[in-house]
Coordinates of C-alpha atoms in Angstrom, one line a residue:
Chain A
M1 CA 0.2 0.3 0.0
V2 CA 1.6 3.2 -0.9
D3 CA 0.7 7.0 1.3
L4 CA -0.1 9.1 -1.6
S5 CA -1.1 11.9 0.6
V6 CA 0.4 15.3 1.3
R7 CA -0.5 18.2 3.4
I8 CA -0.4 22.0 3.0
G9 CA -0.5 23.9 6.1
S10 CA -4.1 22.4 6.7
L11 CA -5.4 21.6 3.1
T12 CA -4.7 17.5 3.3
M13 CA -4.8 16.1 -0.6
R14 CA -5.4 12.9 -1.7
N15 CA -2.4 12.8 -3.7
P16 CA 0.1 15.2 -4.5
V17 CA -1.6 16.4 -8.1
T18 CA -3.5 19.7 -8.7
T19 CA -4.3 22.0 -11.8
G20 CA -2.2 25.2 -12.5
S21 CA -4.6 28.0 -12.1
G22 CA -5.9 29.6 -15.4
T23 CA -5.3 26.1 -16.9
F24 CA -8.2 23.7 -16.0
G25 CA -11.3 26.7 -15.9
F26 CA -13.8 25.8 -13.3
G27 CA -13.8 22.3 -13.5
S28 CA -16.9 21.6 -15.1
E29 CA -16.0 22.3 -18.4
V30 CA -13.7 19.0 -18.2
A31 CA -15.7 16.9 -16.3
D32 CA -16.6 14.6 -18.9
L33 CA -12.9 14.1 -19.2
I34 CA -11.7 13.8 -15.7
D35 CA -13.0 12.4 -13.0
L36 CA -13.5 15.7 -10.4
N37 CA -13.7 13.4 -7.1
K38 CA -10.7 11.6 -7.5
I39 CA -8.1 14.7 -7.8
G40 CA -5.4 15.7 -5.4
A41 CA -7.4 19.4 -5.4
V42 CA -8.8 21.9 -8.3
C43 CA -7.0 25.0 -8.6
V44 CA -9.6 27.1 -10.3
K45 CA -9.1 30.3 -12.2
A46 CA -8.5 33.7 -11.5
T47 CA -11.1 35.1 -9.2
T48 CA -10.8 39.2 -8.7
T49 CA -13.1 41.7 -6.6
H50 CA -14.7 42.6 -10.0
P51 CA -15.1 41.0 -13.6
R52 CA -12.4 41.2 -16.0
T53 CA -13.1 41.2 -19.7
G54 CA -9.2 40.2 -20.3
N55 CA -6.5 41.4 -23.1
P56 CA -7.3 42.1 -26.6
A57 CA -6.9 39.5 -29.0
P58 CA -4.8 37.5 -30.1
R59 CA -3.6 36.1 -26.5
I60 CA -1.9 33.1 -27.0
V61 CA 0.8 31.9 -29.4
E62 CA 2.5 28.5 -29.6
T63 CA 6.4 28.1 -29.2
A64 CA 9.3 26.0 -29.3
G65 CA 7.8 23.2 -26.5
G66 CA 5.7 25.7 -24.9
M67 CA 3.4 28.5 -25.3
L68 CA 3.4 32.4 -24.6
N69 CA -0.2 33.6 -23.1
A70 CA -1.7 37.3 -22.3
I71 CA -5.1 36.4 -21.4
G72 CA -5.1 39.1 -18.7
L73 CA -7.0 37.6 -16.1
Q74 CA -10.3 37.7 -17.7
N75 CA -12.9 36.2 -15.5
G76 CA -16.6 36.9 -13.8
G77 CA -15.4 38.8 -10.1
I78 CA -15.8 36.6 -7.0
E79 CA -19.7 37.2 -6.6
N80 CA -19.8 35.4 -10.1
Y81 CA -18.0 32.8 -8.6
L82 CA -19.4 32.0 -5.6
S83 CA -22.7 32.2 -7.2
E84 CA -21.8 30.7 -11.0
K85 CA -19.0 28.7 -10.0
L86 CA -18.4 27.0 -6.6
P87 CA -21.7 25.3 -6.2
Y88 CA -21.0 22.4 -9.3
L89 CA -17.2 22.2 -8.1
R90 CA -18.8 21.4 -4.2
G91 CA -20.8 19.2 -5.9
F92 CA -17.6 16.4 -6.3
D93 CA -15.0 15.6 -3.4
C94 CA -12.4 17.2 -3.9
P95 CA -10.6 20.3 -2.3
I96 CA -10.7 23.7 -4.0
I97 CA -8.0 26.2 -4.5
V98 CA -8.9 29.8 -5.9
N99 CA -5.9 31.7 -7.3
V100 CA -6.8 35.7 -5.8
P101 CA -5.1 38.2 -8.2
G102 CA -5.0 41.7 -6.3
E103 CA -4.8 45.7 -7.4
D104 CA -2.6 46.2 -3.9
P105 CA -3.1 44.7 -0.4
E106 CA -6.4 45.4 0.5
D107 CA -8.0 44.3 -2.6
F108 CA -6.0 41.2 -2.3
A109 CA -7.5 40.6 1.6
Y110 CA -11.7 42.1 0.4
V111 CA -11.6 38.6 -1.8
V112 CA -9.8 36.4 0.3
E113 CA -12.1 37.6 3.7
R114 CA -15.3 36.7 1.1
L115 CA -13.9 33.7 0.3
T116 CA -13.4 32.4 3.8
E117 CA -16.8 34.2 5.0
A118 CA -18.7 32.2 1.9
K119 CA -16.5 28.9 1.8
G120 CA -16.0 29.2 -0.7
A121 CA -12.1 27.6 -0.9
D122 CA -10.1 24.7 0.6
A123 CA -6.7 27.5 0.5
I124 CA -6.6 30.4 -1.0
E125 CA -3.0 30.9 -4.0
L126 CA -2.5 34.4 -3.6
N127 CA -1.6 35.4 -7.5
I128 CA 1.1 38.2 -6.9
S129 CA 2.8 37.1 -9.8
C130 CA 1.1 37.6 -12.7
P131 CA 3.3 38.7 -15.6
N132 CA 0.2 40.2 -18.1
V133 CA -1.3 42.7 -15.4
S134 CA 1.3 44.4 -13.4
H135 CA 1.9 48.1 -13.5
G136 CA 6.3 47.7 -13.4
L137 CA 6.6 45.5 -10.7
D138 CA 5.1 42.3 -9.9
Y139 CA 5.0 42.0 -6.0
A140 CA 7.0 38.7 -6.1
T141 CA 9.9 40.2 -7.6
D142 CA 10.5 42.3 -4.4
P143 CA 10.3 40.5 -0.7
K144 CA 8.8 43.5 1.1
A145 CA 6.0 43.9 -1.4
T146 CA 5.4 40.2 -1.0
A147 CA 5.9 40.7 2.9
E148 CA 3.2 42.9 2.7
V149 CA 0.7 41.1 0.5
V150 CA 1.2 38.1 2.3
A151 CA 0.7 39.8 5.8
R152 CA -2.0 41.5 5.0
C153 CA -4.5 38.5 4.2
R154 CA -3.1 36.0 6.8
R155 CA -5.0 38.2 9.4
A156 CA -7.9 37.9 6.9
T157 CA -8.3 34.1 6.6
T158 CA -7.7 31.3 8.5
L159 CA -7.2 29.1 5.1
P160 CA -3.8 27.7 4.1
L161 CA -2.6 30.5 2.1
L162 CA -0.1 29.7 -0.6
A163 CA 2.4 32.5 -2.3
K164 CA 2.7 31.9 -6.0
L165 CA 5.8 33.3 -6.6
S166 CA 7.5 34.7 -9.7
P167 CA 10.8 33.1 -11.8
N168 CA 11.4 36.4 -13.5
V169 CA 13.9 36.7 -10.2
T170 CA 17.4 36.7 -10.1
D171 CA 17.1 34.9 -6.7
I172 CA 14.0 33.2 -5.5
R173 CA 15.0 32.7 -1.7
P174 CA 14.9 35.8 -0.2
I175 CA 11.0 35.9 -1.3
A176 CA 10.6 32.3 -0.7
Q177 CA 11.8 33.5 2.8
A178 CA 9.4 36.8 3.0
A179 CA 6.3 34.9 2.4
E180 CA 6.9 32.5 4.8
D181 CA 7.7 35.1 7.5
A182 CA 5.0 36.6 7.0
G183 CA 2.6 33.8 7.8
A184 CA 2.0 31.2 3.9
D185 CA 1.5 28.3 4.7
G186 CA 3.1 26.9 1.3
L187 CA 4.5 28.4 -2.0
S188 CA 3.2 27.8 -5.4
L189 CA 6.2 28.3 -8.3
I190 CA 6.9 28.9 -11.2
N191 CA 4.3 31.0 -12.0
T192 CA 4.9 32.0 -16.0
V193 CA 8.1 33.2 -17.5
I194 CA 7.7 36.6 -19.3
G195 CA 8.8 36.7 -23.0
T196 CA 7.5 37.6 -26.4
A197 CA 7.3 36.2 -30.0
I198 CA 7.5 38.3 -33.5
D199 CA 6.1 37.2 -36.6
A200 CA 9.2 38.0 -39.4
R201 CA 6.3 38.2 -42.0
T202 CA 4.2 40.7 -41.0
R203 CA 7.1 42.4 -38.1
R204 CA 4.7 42.7 -35.8
F205 CA 4.6 41.2 -31.9
K206 CA 2.4 38.1 -32.4
L207 CA 0.6 38.9 -29.2
A208 CA -1.6 42.3 -28.8
N209 CA -0.1 42.4 -25.4
V210 CA 3.3 42.6 -27.0
T211 CA 4.6 39.9 -23.6
G212 CA 3.0 36.7 -22.6
G213 CA 4.2 34.2 -19.6
L214 CA 5.8 31.6 -21.4
S215 CA 4.2 27.6 -20.0
G216 CA 4.9 24.4 -21.0
P217 CA 8.0 21.5 -21.4
S218 CA 10.4 24.9 -22.1
I219 CA 10.0 26.1 -18.9
K220 CA 10.7 22.7 -16.7
P221 CA 14.5 23.2 -16.1
I222 CA 13.4 26.9 -14.9
A223 CA 10.6 25.8 -12.7
L224 CA 13.0 22.9 -11.4
L225 CA 15.7 25.1 -10.6
H226 CA 13.8 27.8 -8.7
V227 CA 12.0 24.9 -6.6
H228 CA 14.9 23.3 -5.4
R229 CA 16.7 26.7 -4.4
A230 CA 12.9 27.8 -2.9
A231 CA 13.0 24.2 -0.8
S232 CA 16.5 24.6 0.5
A233 CA 14.9 28.4 2.1
V234 CA 11.8 27.7 3.5
K235 CA 10.2 24.6 5.7
I236 CA 6.6 25.5 4.6
P237 CA 5.5 23.1 1.5
I238 CA 6.3 24.3 -2.1
I239 CA 3.5 23.0 -4.9
G240 CA 6.1 22.9 -7.8
M241 CA 5.0 23.8 -11.8
G242 CA 6.3 24.7 -14.6
G243 CA 5.9 22.3 -17.5
I244 CA 5.0 19.2 -16.1
M245 CA 3.8 16.6 -18.8
S246 CA 4.1 13.2 -17.3
A247 CA 4.4 11.2 -13.7
T248 CA 8.3 11.1 -15.0
D249 CA 8.2 15.0 -14.8
A250 CA 6.2 15.5 -11.8
I251 CA 8.6 13.6 -10.0
E252 CA 11.8 15.3 -10.8
F253 CA 9.6 17.9 -9.2
L254 CA 9.1 16.1 -5.8
L255 CA 12.7 14.8 -6.0
A256 CA 13.6 18.9 -6.1
G257 CA 11.5 19.4 -2.7
A258 CA 8.4 19.9 -4.0
T259 CA 5.6 18.2 -1.8
A260 CA 3.1 18.6 -4.5
V261 CA 2.9 19.7 -8.2
A262 CA 0.6 21.3 -10.5
A263 CA -0.3 20.5 -14.3
G264 CA -1.3 23.1 -16.0
T265 CA -0.7 23.4 -20.1
A266 CA -0.9 19.8 -19.8
N267 CA -4.3 20.0 -19.5
F268 CA -5.0 21.7 -22.4
I269 CA -3.5 19.1 -24.5
N270 CA -5.5 16.1 -22.0
P271 CA -7.5 17.7 -19.3
G272 CA -6.9 13.9 -17.9
V273 CA -3.4 14.4 -17.2
A274 CA -3.6 14.9 -13.3
L275 CA -4.8 11.3 -12.7
E276 CA -2.7 10.0 -14.9
I277 CA 0.1 11.6 -13.4
A278 CA -0.8 10.4 -9.9
A279 CA -1.0 6.9 -10.9
G280 CA 2.6 7.4 -12.3
I281 CA 3.7 8.6 -9.1
E282 CA 2.2 6.0 -7.5
S283 CA 3.7 3.1 -9.6
Y284 CA 6.8 5.0 -9.3
L285 CA 6.9 4.2 -5.7
R286 CA 6.0 0.9 -5.7
A287 CA 8.2 0.1 -7.9
N288 CA 11.0 1.3 -6.5
D289 CA 9.9 -0.1 -3.1
F290 CA 8.6 3.7 -1.0
T291 CA 5.5 3.2 1.1
D292 CA 5.1 7.3 1.2
V293 CA 5.7 10.2 -1.3
S294 CA 7.2 12.2 1.5
Q295 CA 10.1 9.6 1.4
I296 CA 10.7 11.2 -2.1
I297 CA 10.4 14.6 -1.8
G298 CA 14.0 16.7 -1.7
A299 CA 15.5 13.2 -2.4
V300 CA 17.6 14.5 -4.8
R301 CA 21.5 13.4 -4.8
Chain B
M1 CA -20.4 14.0 -24.4
I2 CA -16.8 14.8 -25.1
R3 CA -14.3 12.3 -25.5
R4 CA -10.7 11.3 -25.6
T5 CA -10.8 8.8 -28.6
I6 CA -7.8 6.7 -30.2
A7 CA -9.8 6.2 -33.6
P8 CA -8.2 3.5 -35.9
T9 CA -7.9 5.8 -39.4
L10 CA -9.9 4.0 -42.5
S11 CA -8.9 6.3 -45.1
N12 CA -6.8 9.2 -46.0
T13 CA -7.1 10.1 -49.4
P14 CA -5.0 12.9 -51.0
L15 CA -7.6 15.6 -52.8
D16 CA -6.7 16.9 -56.0
A17 CA -5.9 20.2 -54.6
P18 CA -1.9 20.1 -53.6
N19 CA -1.8 18.7 -49.9
H20 CA -5.5 18.7 -48.7
F21 CA -6.5 15.1 -48.1
V22 CA -9.7 13.7 -46.4
M23 CA -9.1 11.8 -43.6
T24 CA -12.0 8.8 -42.1
F25 CA -11.0 7.9 -39.1
H26 CA -13.6 4.7 -37.0
A27 CA -15.7 7.0 -34.4
P28 CA -19.0 5.9 -33.9
E29 CA -19.7 8.5 -30.7
L30 CA -18.8 11.0 -32.7
A31 CA -20.4 10.0 -35.9
R32 CA -23.6 9.7 -33.5
E33 CA -23.2 12.9 -31.9
A34 CA -21.5 15.4 -33.9
L35 CA -23.4 19.0 -35.4
P36 CA -22.0 21.0 -38.1
G37 CA -19.8 23.7 -36.7
Q38 CA -18.2 21.1 -34.5
F39 CA -14.6 20.5 -34.4
I40 CA -12.3 17.7 -32.9
A41 CA -8.8 18.6 -31.2
V42 CA -6.3 16.4 -32.7
A43 CA -3.2 15.5 -31.7
A44 CA -0.8 14.4 -34.3
G45 CA 3.0 14.3 -32.6
G46 CA 4.2 17.9 -33.7
G47 CA 7.7 17.5 -32.6
M48 CA 8.5 21.2 -30.7
Q49 CA 4.5 21.8 -31.4
I50 CA 2.8 20.9 -28.6
L51 CA -1.0 22.4 -28.8
R52 CA -3.4 19.9 -30.3
R53 CA -5.3 21.4 -33.5
P54 CA -8.4 21.7 -34.1
F55 CA -10.4 20.5 -37.3
S56 CA -14.1 21.1 -38.7
V57 CA -16.0 17.6 -38.5
Y58 CA -16.9 17.4 -42.2
S59 CA -18.7 14.5 -43.0
V60 CA -20.2 11.4 -40.7
D61 CA -21.8 7.9 -40.8
P62 CA -23.5 7.0 -37.8
E63 CA -24.9 4.2 -39.5
A64 CA -21.8 2.8 -40.4
G65 CA -19.7 4.7 -37.4
W66 CA -17.5 7.1 -39.1
A67 CA -16.7 10.7 -39.0
S68 CA -13.9 12.4 -41.4
I69 CA -12.2 15.5 -41.5
L70 CA -10.6 17.6 -44.8
Y71 CA -7.5 19.3 -44.0
S72 CA -4.8 20.9 -45.7
V73 CA -1.2 20.3 -44.8
Y74 CA 1.0 23.6 -43.3
G75 CA 2.4 22.4 -40.5
P76 CA 4.2 20.0 -38.2
A77 CA 1.2 18.5 -37.3
T78 CA -1.1 18.3 -40.3
S79 CA 2.3 16.4 -42.0
T80 CA 2.1 14.0 -39.8
M81 CA -1.2 13.6 -40.3
A82 CA -0.7 13.4 -44.2
K83 CA 1.3 10.5 -43.5
M84 CA -0.7 8.3 -41.7
K85 CA -2.2 5.1 -43.3
P86 CA -5.1 3.1 -42.7
G87 CA -4.9 1.4 -39.2
D88 CA -2.7 4.6 -37.4
E89 CA -4.2 6.4 -34.6
L90 CA -5.9 9.2 -34.9
D91 CA -6.1 10.9 -30.9
F92 CA -8.8 13.4 -30.6
I93 CA -10.8 15.0 -28.5
G94 CA -14.8 15.4 -29.2
P95 CA -17.0 16.5 -30.2
L96 CA -16.0 19.9 -29.3
G97 CA -17.3 23.4 -29.8
G98 CA -20.6 25.0 -28.2
R99 CA -22.6 27.0 -30.4
V100 CA -22.9 25.4 -33.5
F101 CA -24.7 26.3 -37.1
E102 CA -28.4 26.0 -36.7
A103 CA -30.4 26.3 -40.0
D104 CA -33.1 28.4 -40.2
P105 CA -36.5 25.9 -39.9
D106 CA -38.4 28.2 -42.6
P107 CA -39.2 25.4 -45.4
S108 CA -39.0 28.3 -48.1
C109 CA -35.6 29.2 -46.7
H110 CA -32.8 29.5 -49.5
H111 CA -29.9 28.0 -47.8
I112 CA -26.9 29.7 -48.7
M113 CA -23.4 28.3 -47.9
V114 CA -20.0 30.9 -48.1
G115 CA -17.3 29.2 -48.2
G116 CA -13.3 29.7 -48.7
G117 CA -10.5 26.8 -48.5
Y118 CA -11.0 24.6 -46.1
G119 CA -14.1 26.7 -44.1
V120 CA -15.9 24.4 -46.3
P121 CA -16.3 21.0 -44.7
P122 CA -18.4 22.1 -42.0
L123 CA -20.6 24.1 -44.1
A124 CA -20.9 20.5 -46.3
F125 CA -22.2 19.1 -43.0
L126 CA -24.9 21.3 -42.7
C127 CA -26.0 20.7 -46.3
R128 CA -26.2 17.3 -45.4
N129 CA -27.9 17.6 -42.6
I130 CA -30.5 20.5 -44.3
R131 CA -31.0 18.0 -47.1
A132 CA -32.2 15.1 -44.6
A133 CA -34.7 17.3 -42.9
N134 CA -36.3 18.7 -45.8
P135 CA -35.8 17.0 -49.0
N136 CA -37.0 20.2 -51.1
A137 CA -35.2 22.6 -49.3
R138 CA -32.8 24.9 -51.7
I139 CA -29.2 25.0 -51.0
T140 CA -26.7 26.8 -52.4
V141 CA -22.9 26.4 -52.0
I142 CA -20.8 29.8 -53.0
S143 CA -16.6 28.5 -52.0
G144 CA -13.8 30.4 -53.0
G145 CA -10.8 29.4 -53.6
R146 CA -7.5 31.6 -55.7
T147 CA -7.7 28.8 -58.9
K148 CA -9.8 26.0 -59.6
N149 CA -7.7 23.2 -57.8
L150 CA -8.3 24.8 -55.0
L151 CA -11.8 24.3 -54.1
V152 CA -12.1 21.5 -52.0
G153 CA -14.8 20.1 -50.2
T154 CA -18.4 20.1 -52.3
D155 CA -17.9 16.6 -53.3
G156 CA -21.4 14.9 -53.4
L157 CA -23.0 17.8 -52.7
E158 CA -24.7 18.2 -56.4
E159 CA -25.7 15.0 -56.1
I160 CA -28.5 15.7 -52.9
G161 CA -29.7 18.8 -54.7
V162 CA -27.7 21.6 -53.7
T163 CA -26.5 24.0 -56.1
L164 CA -22.9 24.6 -56.2
E165 CA -21.7 28.3 -57.2
P166 CA -17.9 28.4 -57.7
C167 CA -15.3 31.7 -57.5
T168 CA -11.7 31.6 -58.6
N169 CA -9.4 34.6 -58.7
D170 CA -8.4 33.9 -61.7
G171 CA -11.5 32.5 -63.2
S172 CA -10.3 29.3 -64.1
C173 CA -13.9 28.1 -62.5
G174 CA -17.3 29.4 -62.4
Y175 CA -17.5 32.7 -61.1
H176 CA -14.4 35.2 -61.8
G177 CA -14.3 37.2 -58.4
L178 CA -15.0 36.9 -55.0
V179 CA -16.9 35.3 -53.3
T180 CA -18.5 38.1 -52.2
G181 CA -19.5 39.7 -55.5
R182 CA -21.8 36.3 -56.2
L183 CA -23.5 36.4 -52.9
E184 CA -24.1 39.9 -53.8
E185 CA -25.8 38.5 -56.9
V186 CA -27.4 35.7 -55.4
L187 CA -29.1 38.2 -52.7
A188 CA -30.1 40.4 -55.2
E189 CA -32.1 37.8 -57.0
D190 CA -33.6 36.5 -53.9
Q191 CA -34.6 39.8 -53.1
T192 CA -36.2 40.0 -56.6
A193 CA -37.6 36.6 -56.0
H194 CA -39.5 37.6 -52.2
Q195 CA -37.5 35.1 -51.2
P196 CA -35.9 34.5 -48.0
S197 CA -32.3 33.7 -47.3
Y198 CA -30.2 32.7 -44.8
V199 CA -26.1 32.9 -45.0
Y200 CA -23.8 31.1 -43.4
T201 CA -19.9 31.3 -43.6
C202 CA -16.4 29.4 -42.7
G203 CA -13.4 30.4 -43.9
P204 CA -11.0 33.0 -43.8
T205 CA -11.4 36.2 -41.4
P206 CA -10.7 38.6 -43.8
M207 CA -14.3 36.9 -46.6
M208 CA -15.8 36.2 -43.4
K209 CA -15.9 39.5 -42.3
A210 CA -16.8 40.9 -45.9
V211 CA -19.8 38.0 -45.6
G212 CA -20.7 39.7 -42.4
D213 CA -21.0 42.7 -43.7
L214 CA -22.8 42.4 -46.8
S215 CA -25.3 40.2 -45.3
I216 CA -26.2 42.7 -42.3
E217 CA -26.5 45.3 -45.4
K218 CA -28.6 43.2 -47.3
G219 CA -31.2 42.9 -43.8
V220 CA -30.1 39.2 -44.3
P221 CA -29.4 36.9 -41.3
C222 CA -25.7 35.7 -41.1
Q223 CA -24.4 33.1 -38.5
V224 CA -20.4 33.1 -39.1
S225 CA -18.1 29.9 -37.9
M226 CA -14.8 32.1 -36.1
E227 CA -11.0 31.0 -37.7
V228 CA -9.7 31.2 -34.0
F229 CA -6.7 30.1 -32.9
M230 CA -7.9 27.4 -29.9
P231 CA -5.1 26.5 -27.8
C232 CA -7.7 24.1 -25.8
G233 CA -10.6 23.7 -27.7
V234 CA -13.1 23.1 -24.1
G235 CA -13.0 26.0 -22.6
I236 CA -10.2 26.2 -20.3
C237 CA -7.2 28.4 -21.8
M238 CA -9.6 32.0 -22.7
G239 CA -6.8 32.1 -25.7
C240 CA -9.7 31.7 -28.1
A241 CA -10.5 35.2 -27.6
V242 CA -13.6 36.7 -29.7
A243 CA -14.3 40.3 -29.8
R244 CA -18.2 41.3 -29.1
H245 CA -19.8 44.8 -29.8
D246 CA -20.7 44.7 -25.9
G247 CA -17.0 44.7 -25.1
T248 CA -16.4 41.3 -23.5
Y249 CA -14.6 38.5 -25.3
A250 CA -16.5 35.8 -26.2
R251 CA -14.4 31.9 -26.2
G252 CA -14.5 30.8 -29.5
C253 CA -14.5 27.3 -28.6
T254 CA -17.5 26.5 -26.3
D255 CA -19.5 29.8 -26.6
G256 CA -18.7 29.5 -30.4
P257 CA -17.3 28.9 -33.0
V258 CA -20.2 29.7 -34.5
F259 CA -22.2 33.6 -33.7
P260 CA -24.4 35.5 -35.3
A261 CA -22.6 38.0 -37.7
R262 CA -23.9 40.8 -36.4
E263 CA -22.5 39.8 -32.7
V264 CA -18.7 39.8 -34.0
K265 CA -16.7 42.8 -33.2
W266 CA -14.5 42.1 -36.5

């Protein structure tokens, strides 16, 4: 018998695989293709204080081994989430992680409070690192700004609080420590890597937003290093993500020090991938005579 | 119901148009459930391209349990597909698409399909459904291409009583000019004859915009099947944004791909 369950603060996941925010909708869209009752947790699309229309098109371009997105956090807002999206997802036996971006600490805290009082989440992921909506500064590129948002939201909820960190930094360790010190129960990393794409034929940028966030297999080496570095700097658990397409990819993140993992872009190709990854992790543990997933967390030599 | 299916291919036939193929595959559920305008998202080993590629359903045979797509080779995934032999497996998700072509129920309606290139296949599917529902329905397909051998997707339609109106840029077949030139004439004829008409269009975006604008100008209802890059096809990535006049963005895949022309902000 292999124990696949992991804990992120007070959140227990039956297996260590969740979904990257913005790559799984609100679950209902893909319910034909995956059993939501078996998934480790569902992390839903970013939810903001007010509805957001998102960025102009084109919003996504494919790149070698990945894609750039500049969606711009299109969503119906927190009240729409609570009334229209949450009831459906609560019909399944799966923990819900809600990704929360914000304009400033008070804006973050407002959504965190609403989610808490409305029992709209089992954990909250603070999106302090979205590359597509920043006003020149992502919170997660600065330890002080990171601490400010996390500390404000810590006062607003007792739910497990994750800080989603940016890879677009020189050294992730001080930022990871700042989030831990400010009261985060865990870290999610990495968010997408900022980049752009140009069309030689038309001599135009391919994205209307010019810049976008790179995701997919091409960013996995970047993500693995950030996860490993952050894990060496903090005691709180890490949800590792960035280019995870298979169980082997996920196992590499666990070895690097992640307690759990998220499939992101892979959902676009195979919305059932989270359960395939969980099954693959179980097979690997069994084949290597491990009895508990915790035995391989941070076990890279 | 949306399924991921690994379907054995039955045939993969090159057309007269260079680099165009029709692939049929065994997929009983898809053949039973797919509607005109719906599509499948195919994973076909595109090397460094990892995303699936959407293809409109071209034809179905619910009794025999097969469906087909018509595609042209333009990148790594379609190059892989072009090499597939009968028995090779096609990995697809579908049927996809939340809003599909809906035929005007008026039995006296003149159904006018306006297609360009590989935008014609879903219109051919719609023609067959309209014919099956109404043996007397008047159906015309105005299809455009640069030259004669690039006109694809209309095979077998004349046999079921569909009027074909090919249009070519070089005059090598049918009307010499753009599809909108011929559409304008057809709509004028209908108007003179007090014949109600309805336009359905699929093809390159500039063509559909011109068709949509002309239909709106003439007061004829028009449905357009939007040609936008669809990274996921199931409504989770929000990448296939279609701008609407109300200032919001719809998802091309699940809110569409078919929209009333008047809703779309081009």
